[in-house]
């Protein structure tokens, strides 16, 4: 496995930012991990970053350590029981191609997660979700490697501590575990989720199957969200904030049209709405801006630097704080 120096990450992050990795390599086989542990022993002070599709990263600076591009791309049908089909996907598989592969096999479950950018291995990090389905709903286990000791461990779905855009791997022990594969259990008797705004309208009264729902989701995403191949972005740039019920009731008096979705003990707000109300939709400062059709998506119109995008994000955070007293949290990892 070759370790290169001063490698441009422009083609490897969906914002299209021209950050450089001090060191860079591509991991095609698990055996390559030995090279990484040896490298780490030689460079104990330098950090190491595993990169999937680069769809959830904002490189504000060049990366001072080693960036490892994950390319483990195996796919296997493991078997079935009365309720589920089980499939195992290597971390380096492109997420959307994997979803369509499951549909080609005749398996359902992941259709609502169609066209999410990124890789299979990155998906558990932030428990990707869309249109009423989250990754955790269909995970059986996550196979991860403690890259410092080369110990392999299977995390059951409970051990992954999945929550809204969060997981054990993201929050409890970041940078320790390298996700190498995910085992999914896909229902043999699926219940379609089509109640999210806009999905039912696309499908009308047709007899449903996974491919049809996937196609409808692709349509919706293509009309609302920018394609990273055309315009750099990392999907939603902020998480939808959760606030206490009392705060929600007060805000509702002041802003009666504010959308909110009651959760167990809190209310989930729409970050897109809050940002839109502050007048940021379609705004641009140099090449950094928000997407004209969705205020929650920050975009790189061409040659923005990570620092410019981050500076723009600070402006958005400050105005939402001023107007609504709510602190937005970035969804992507800011490096
Ligand atoms: N809205 C506005 N103005 C905007 C954008 C949105 O007012 O410019 C309001 C509308 O009221 C709209 C509501 O926000 O009804 C919700 O918008 P949308 O349905 O697009 O969903 P979202 O909450 O903004 C979340 C996920 C998306 C996911 C969609 C669909 C987060 C942070 N984002 O967005 O995930 O695709 O729901 O399920 O939870 C991602 O994580 O990168 C991502 C794209």
Coordinates of C-alpha atoms and ligand atoms in Angstrom, one line a residue:
X1 CA 0.0 0.0 0.0
X2 CA 1.5 3.3 -1.2
X3 CA 1.5 6.3 1.1
X4 CA 1.6 9.6 -0.8
X5 CA 2.4 13.0 0.4
X6 CA 0.6 16.4 0.0
X7 CA -2.3 14.8 -1.8
X8 CA -5.3 16.9 -3.0
X9 CA -8.6 15.8 -1.5
X10 CA -10.7 17.9 -4.0
X11 CA -12.1 14.9 -5.8
X12 CA -12.7 13.1 -2.5
X13 CA -15.0 15.5 -0.7
X14 CA -18.5 16.4 -2.0
X15 CA -18.0 20.1 -1.2
X16 CA -15.2 20.0 -3.8
X17 CA -12.7 21.7 -1.4
X18 CA -9.1 21.7 -2.5
X19 CA -7.7 20.7 0.9
X20 CA -4.5 18.7 1.0
X21 CA -3.7 15.6 3.1
X22 CA -0.1 15.6 4.4
X23 CA -0.2 11.9 3.8
X24 CA -2.7 9.8 1.9
X25 CA -3.4 6.2 1.0
X26 CA -6.1 3.9 -0.3
X27 CA -7.2 0.8 1.7
X28 CA -8.5 -1.9 -0.7
X29 CA -7.8 -4.9 1.5
X30 CA -8.0 -5.4 5.3
X31 CA -4.5 -6.7 5.3
X32 CA -3.4 -3.1 4.5
X33 CA -4.2 -2.2 8.1
X34 CA -0.8 -3.5 9.1
X35 CA 0.9 -0.7 7.1
X36 CA -1.3 1.8 8.9
X37 CA -0.4 0.6 12.4
X38 CA 3.3 0.6 11.4
X39 CA 2.9 4.2 10.1
X40 CA 1.2 5.3 13.3
X41 CA 4.1 3.9 15.3
X42 CA 6.5 5.9 13.2
X43 CA 4.3 9.1 13.5
X44 CA 2.8 8.9 17.0
X45 CA 2.0 12.7 17.0
X46 CA 0.1 12.8 13.7
X47 CA -3.7 12.1 13.4
X48 CA -5.3 9.6 11.1
X49 CA -8.6 10.1 9.3
X50 CA -10.7 7.4 7.5
X51 CA -12.5 8.9 4.5
X52 CA -15.5 7.2 2.8
X53 CA -17.3 9.2 0.1
X54 CA -16.3 12.5 1.7
X55 CA -20.0 13.5 1.8
X56 CA -20.0 14.6 5.4
X57 CA -16.8 16.5 5.9
X58 CA -15.9 20.2 5.7
X59 CA -12.1 20.6 5.4
X60 CA -11.5 24.1 6.8
X61 CA -7.7 23.4 6.9
X62 CA -5.3 21.0 5.2
X63 CA -5.2 17.7 7.0
X64 CA -2.0 17.4 9.0
X65 CA -1.9 13.6 9.3
X66 CA -2.7 10.5 7.2
X67 CA -6.0 10.3 5.3
X68 CA -7.0 6.7 4.5
X69 CA -9.5 6.3 1.6
X70 CA -11.7 3.3 2.4
X71 CA -12.3 1.1 -0.6
X72 CA -13.4 -2.3 0.8
X73 CA -16.1 -3.1 -1.7
X74 CA -17.4 -6.6 -1.0
X75 CA -21.2 -7.5 -1.2
X76 CA -22.7 -10.8 0.0
X77 CA -26.2 -12.2 0.6
X78 CA -25.7 -14.1 3.9
X79 CA -29.1 -15.9 4.0
X80 CA -32.6 -15.5 5.4
X81 CA -34.9 -16.5 8.2
X82 CA -38.7 -16.2 8.5
X83 CA -38.6 -12.5 8.8
X84 CA -35.5 -11.1 7.2
X85 CA -32.9 -11.3 4.4
X86 CA -29.4 -10.7 5.7
X87 CA -26.8 -8.9 3.5
X88 CA -23.2 -7.8 4.3
X89 CA -21.7 -4.8 2.5
X90 CA -18.1 -3.7 2.7
X91 CA -17.6 -0.2 4.0
X92 CA -16.2 1.2 0.7
X93 CA -19.4 0.5 -1.4
X94 CA -21.1 3.6 -2.7
X95 CA -24.3 3.9 -0.6
X96 CA -26.8 4.5 -3.4
X97 CA -25.4 1.8 -5.6
X98 CA -25.7 -0.6 -2.7
X99 CA -29.4 0.4 -2.1
X100 CA -30.2 -0.2 -5.8
X101 CA -28.3 -3.6 -5.6
X102 CA -30.5 -4.7 -2.7
X103 CA -33.6 -3.7 -4.8
X104 CA -32.2 -5.7 -7.8
X105 CA -31.9 -8.7 -5.4
X106 CA -35.6 -8.3 -4.7
X107 CA -35.0 -7.0 -1.1
X108 CA -36.8 -4.0 0.4
X109 CA -36.2 -1.8 3.4
X110 CA -33.6 0.8 2.1
X111 CA -35.6 2.4 -0.7
X112 CA -36.4 5.6 1.3
X113 CA -32.6 6.1 1.7
X114 CA -32.0 6.2 -2.0
X115 CA -29.6 8.8 -3.5
X116 CA -28.0 9.7 -0.2
X117 CA -24.4 10.5 -1.0
X118 CA -21.6 8.7 0.7
X119 CA -20.5 5.1 1.4
X120 CA -21.9 2.1 3.4
X121 CA -19.1 2.5 6.0
X122 CA -19.9 6.2 6.6
X123 CA -23.7 5.6 6.9
X124 CA -23.6 4.3 10.5
X125 CA -21.4 7.2 11.7
X126 CA -24.3 9.6 11.7
X127 CA -27.1 7.1 11.3
X128 CA -28.2 8.5 8.0
X129 CA -31.9 9.1 7.6
X130 CA -34.5 10.4 5.1
X131 CA -38.2 10.3 4.4
X132 CA -39.2 8.6 7.7
X133 CA -36.5 5.8 7.7
X134 CA -33.1 5.8 9.5
X135 CA -30.2 3.4 8.9
X136 CA -30.7 1.9 12.4
X137 CA -34.1 0.5 11.4
X138 CA -32.4 -2.0 9.1
X139 CA -29.0 -2.7 10.7
X140 CA -28.2 -6.1 12.2
X141 CA -24.6 -5.4 13.2
X142 CA -21.7 -3.2 12.3
X143 CA -18.3 -4.8 11.9
X144 CA -15.5 -2.5 13.1
X145 CA -11.8 -2.8 13.6
X146 CA -9.9 -1.2 16.5
X147 CA -7.2 0.0 14.1
X148 CA -4.6 0.5 16.9
X149 CA -4.8 -3.2 18.1
X150 CA -6.2 -4.7 14.8
X151 CA -8.9 -6.3 16.9
X152 CA -12.2 -7.0 15.0
X153 CA -15.5 -6.5 16.8
X154 CA -19.1 -6.9 15.8
X155 CA -21.4 -4.2 17.3
X156 CA -25.0 -5.2 17.7
X157 CA -27.5 -2.5 16.7
X158 CA -28.0 -1.6 20.4
X159 CA -24.3 -1.3 21.0
X160 CA -24.1 1.2 18.1
X161 CA -26.1 3.7 20.3
X162 CA -27.8 5.1 17.2
X163 CA -29.7 8.4 17.7
X164 CA -30.7 11.2 15.4
X165 CA -27.6 11.8 13.2
X166 CA -25.5 10.2 15.9
X167 CA -23.8 6.9 16.9
X168 CA -21.3 5.3 19.2
X169 CA -18.6 5.7 16.5
X170 CA -19.3 9.4 16.1
X171 CA -19.7 10.5 19.7
X172 CA -18.5 7.9 22.2
X173 CA -15.2 6.7 20.7
X174 CA -14.5 8.8 17.7
X175 CA -11.4 7.9 15.7
X176 CA -11.0 4.6 17.4
X177 CA -13.1 2.2 15.4
X178 CA -12.8 1.8 11.7
X179 CA -16.1 0.5 10.2
X180 CA -15.2 -2.2 7.7
X181 CA -18.6 -3.7 6.9
X182 CA -22.3 -3.4 7.8
X183 CA -24.7 -6.4 8.1
X184 CA -28.3 -5.4 7.2
X185 CA -31.5 -7.3 8.0
X186 CA -34.1 -6.4 5.4
X187 CA -37.7 -7.3 6.0
X188 CA -39.3 -10.1 4.0
X189 CA -42.7 -8.5 4.6
X190 CA -42.0 -4.8 4.3
X191 CA -44.2 -2.0 5.5
X192 CA -43.8 0.9 3.1
X193 CA -43.2 4.3 4.6
X194 CA -44.8 6.8 2.3
X195 CA -46.3 9.3 4.8
X196 CA -43.5 11.9 4.6
X197 CA -44.7 15.1 2.8
X198 CA -44.4 14.8 -0.9
X199 CA -43.8 11.0 -1.1
X200 CA -47.4 10.0 -1.3
X201 CA -48.1 12.6 -4.0
X202 CA -45.4 11.1 -6.2
X203 CA -46.8 7.6 -5.8
X204 CA -50.5 8.3 -6.0
X205 CA -52.5 5.1 -5.6
X206 CA -50.1 2.7 -7.4
X207 CA -49.5 -0.8 -6.0
X208 CA -46.1 -0.3 -4.4
X209 CA -42.8 -2.0 -4.5
X210 CA -39.3 -1.0 -3.4
X211 CA -38.1 0.1 -6.8
X212 CA -41.1 2.4 -7.3
X213 CA -40.6 4.1 -3.9
X214 CA -36.9 4.4 -4.6
X215 CA -37.6 6.0 -7.9
X216 CA -40.0 8.5 -6.3
X217 CA -37.5 9.4 -3.6
X218 CA -34.8 9.9 -6.3
X219 CA -37.2 12.3 -8.0
X220 CA -37.9 14.3 -4.9
X221 CA -34.3 14.5 -3.9
X222 CA -33.3 15.6 -7.4
X223 CA -35.8 18.5 -7.4
X224 CA -34.9 19.7 -3.9
X225 CA -31.3 19.0 -3.3
X226 CA -28.2 19.8 -5.4
X227 CA -26.2 17.1 -7.0
X228 CA -22.6 17.2 -5.6
X229 CA -21.3 16.4 -9.1
X230 CA -22.7 19.7 -10.3
X231 CA -22.5 21.9 -7.2
X232 CA -20.4 21.2 -4.1
X233 CA -22.3 20.4 -1.0
X234 CA -22.6 18.0 2.0
X235 CA -26.4 17.7 2.1
X236 CA -28.0 19.3 5.2
X237 CA -25.4 21.4 6.8
X238 CA -27.1 21.7 10.2
X239 CA -29.0 19.2 12.3
X240 CA -32.7 19.9 12.9
X241 CA -32.7 21.4 16.5
X242 CA -34.5 19.7 19.3
X243 CA -35.9 22.1 22.0
X244 CA -37.9 21.7 25.2
X245 CA -41.7 21.8 24.9
X246 CA -41.9 25.0 27.0
X247 CA -39.5 26.9 24.7
X248 CA -41.5 25.6 21.7
X249 CA -44.8 26.9 23.2
X250 CA -43.2 30.3 23.7
X251 CA -41.8 30.4 20.2
X252 CA -45.2 29.4 18.7
X253 CA -46.8 32.5 20.2
X254 CA -44.2 34.7 18.6
X255 CA -43.9 32.8 15.3
X256 CA -47.2 31.0 14.7
X257 CA -46.2 29.4 11.4
X258 CA -43.0 27.8 12.7
X259 CA -43.1 24.0 11.9
X260 CA -42.3 21.6 14.7
X261 CA -42.6 17.9 15.3
X262 CA -43.2 16.6 18.9
X263 CA -40.7 13.9 19.9
X264 CA -40.6 12.0 23.2
X265 CA -39.8 14.9 25.5
X266 CA -38.8 17.6 23.0
X267 CA -39.9 19.2 19.8
X268 CA -37.9 18.9 16.6
X269 CA -37.7 22.1 14.5
X270 CA -36.9 22.6 10.9
X271 CA -33.4 24.2 10.6
X272 CA -34.2 24.8 6.9
X273 CA -37.3 26.9 7.9
X274 CA -35.4 28.9 10.6
X275 CA -32.5 29.7 8.1
X276 CA -35.0 30.6 5.4
X277 CA -36.9 33.0 7.7
X278 CA -33.6 34.8 8.4
X279 CA -33.4 35.5 4.7
X280 CA -30.4 33.2 3.9
X281 CA -32.0 31.1 1.2
X282 CA -30.1 31.4 -2.1
X283 CA -27.7 34.0 -0.5
X284 CA -24.1 34.0 -1.6
X285 CA -20.8 35.4 -0.3
X286 CA -18.1 34.8 -2.9
X287 CA -18.4 31.2 -3.8
X288 CA -20.0 30.1 -0.5
X289 CA -23.8 30.2 -0.1
X290 CA -27.0 28.4 0.6
X291 CA -28.8 26.4 -2.2
X292 CA -31.6 28.4 -3.8
X293 CA -34.1 25.6 -3.4
X294 CA -33.2 24.5 0.2
X295 CA -31.8 26.8 2.8
X296 CA -30.4 24.0 4.9
X297 CA -27.8 23.0 2.3
X298 CA -24.6 25.1 2.1
X299 CA -22.9 25.0 -1.3
X300 CA -19.6 25.7 -2.9
X301 CA -20.4 27.5 -6.2
X302 CA -16.9 26.7 -7.5
X303 CA -13.8 27.9 -5.8
X304 CA -14.8 28.6 -2.2
X305 CA -12.3 27.5 0.5
X306 CA -13.4 25.5 3.5
X307 CA -12.7 28.5 5.6
X308 CA -15.0 30.6 3.5
X309 CA -17.8 28.0 3.8
X310 CA -17.2 27.8 7.5
X311 CA -17.3 31.6 7.8
X312 CA -20.6 31.7 5.9
X313 CA -22.0 29.0 8.3
X314 CA -21.0 31.2 11.3
X315 CA -23.1 34.0 9.8
X316 CA -26.1 31.7 9.5
X317 CA -25.7 30.4 13.0
X318 CA -25.5 34.0 14.4
X319 CA -28.7 35.2 12.7
X320 CA -30.7 32.1 13.8
X321 CA -29.4 32.7 17.3
X322 CA -30.4 36.4 17.2
X323 CA -33.9 35.9 15.8
X324 CA -35.0 32.7 17.5
X325 CA -32.5 32.1 20.4
X326 CA -31.7 28.7 18.9
X327 CA -28.1 27.4 18.4
X328 CA -27.7 25.5 15.2
X329 CA -25.2 22.6 15.2
X330 CA -23.3 21.5 12.1
X331 CA -24.1 18.1 10.8
X332 CA -20.9 17.3 8.9
X333 CA -17.6 16.8 10.6
X334 CA -15.7 20.1 10.5
X335 CA -11.9 19.5 10.3
Ligands
LIG1 N1 -38.1 24.5 4.8 C1 -38.2 25.8 4.6 N2 -37.3 26.4 3.7 C2 -36.3 25.7 3.2 C3 -36.1 24.3 3.4 C4 -37.1 23.7 4.3 O1 -39.1 26.5 5.1 O2 -35.5 26.3 2.4 C5 -39.0 23.8 5.7 C6 -40.3 23.4 5.1 O3 -41.3 23.7 6.0 C7 -40.2 21.9 5.0 C8 -39.4 21.6 6.2 O4 -38.5 22.6 6.3 O5 -41.5 21.3 5.0 C9 -38.6 20.3 6.1 O6 -37.8 20.2 4.9 P1 -37.4 18.8 4.3 O7 -38.5 18.0 4.1 O8 -36.5 19.1 3.1 O9 -36.5 18.1 5.4 P2 -35.4 18.7 6.4 O10 -35.8 18.5 7.8 O11 -34.9 20.0 5.9 C10 -34.3 16.3 6.7 C11 -32.9 15.7 6.6 C12 -32.5 15.4 5.2 C13 -33.5 14.5 4.6 C14 -34.9 15.1 4.7 C15 -36.0 14.2 4.2 C16 -31.8 16.6 8.6 C17 -30.7 17.6 9.1 N3 -32.0 16.6 7.3 O12 -34.2 17.6 6.1 O13 -31.3 14.8 5.2 O14 -33.2 14.2 3.2 O15 -35.2 15.5 6.1 O16 -36.2 13.2 5.1 O17 -32.3 15.9 9.4 C18 -29.0 15.2 5.1 O18 -28.9 14.7 6.3 O19 -27.9 15.5 4.5 C19 -30.2 15.3 4.5 C20 -30.4 15.8 3.2

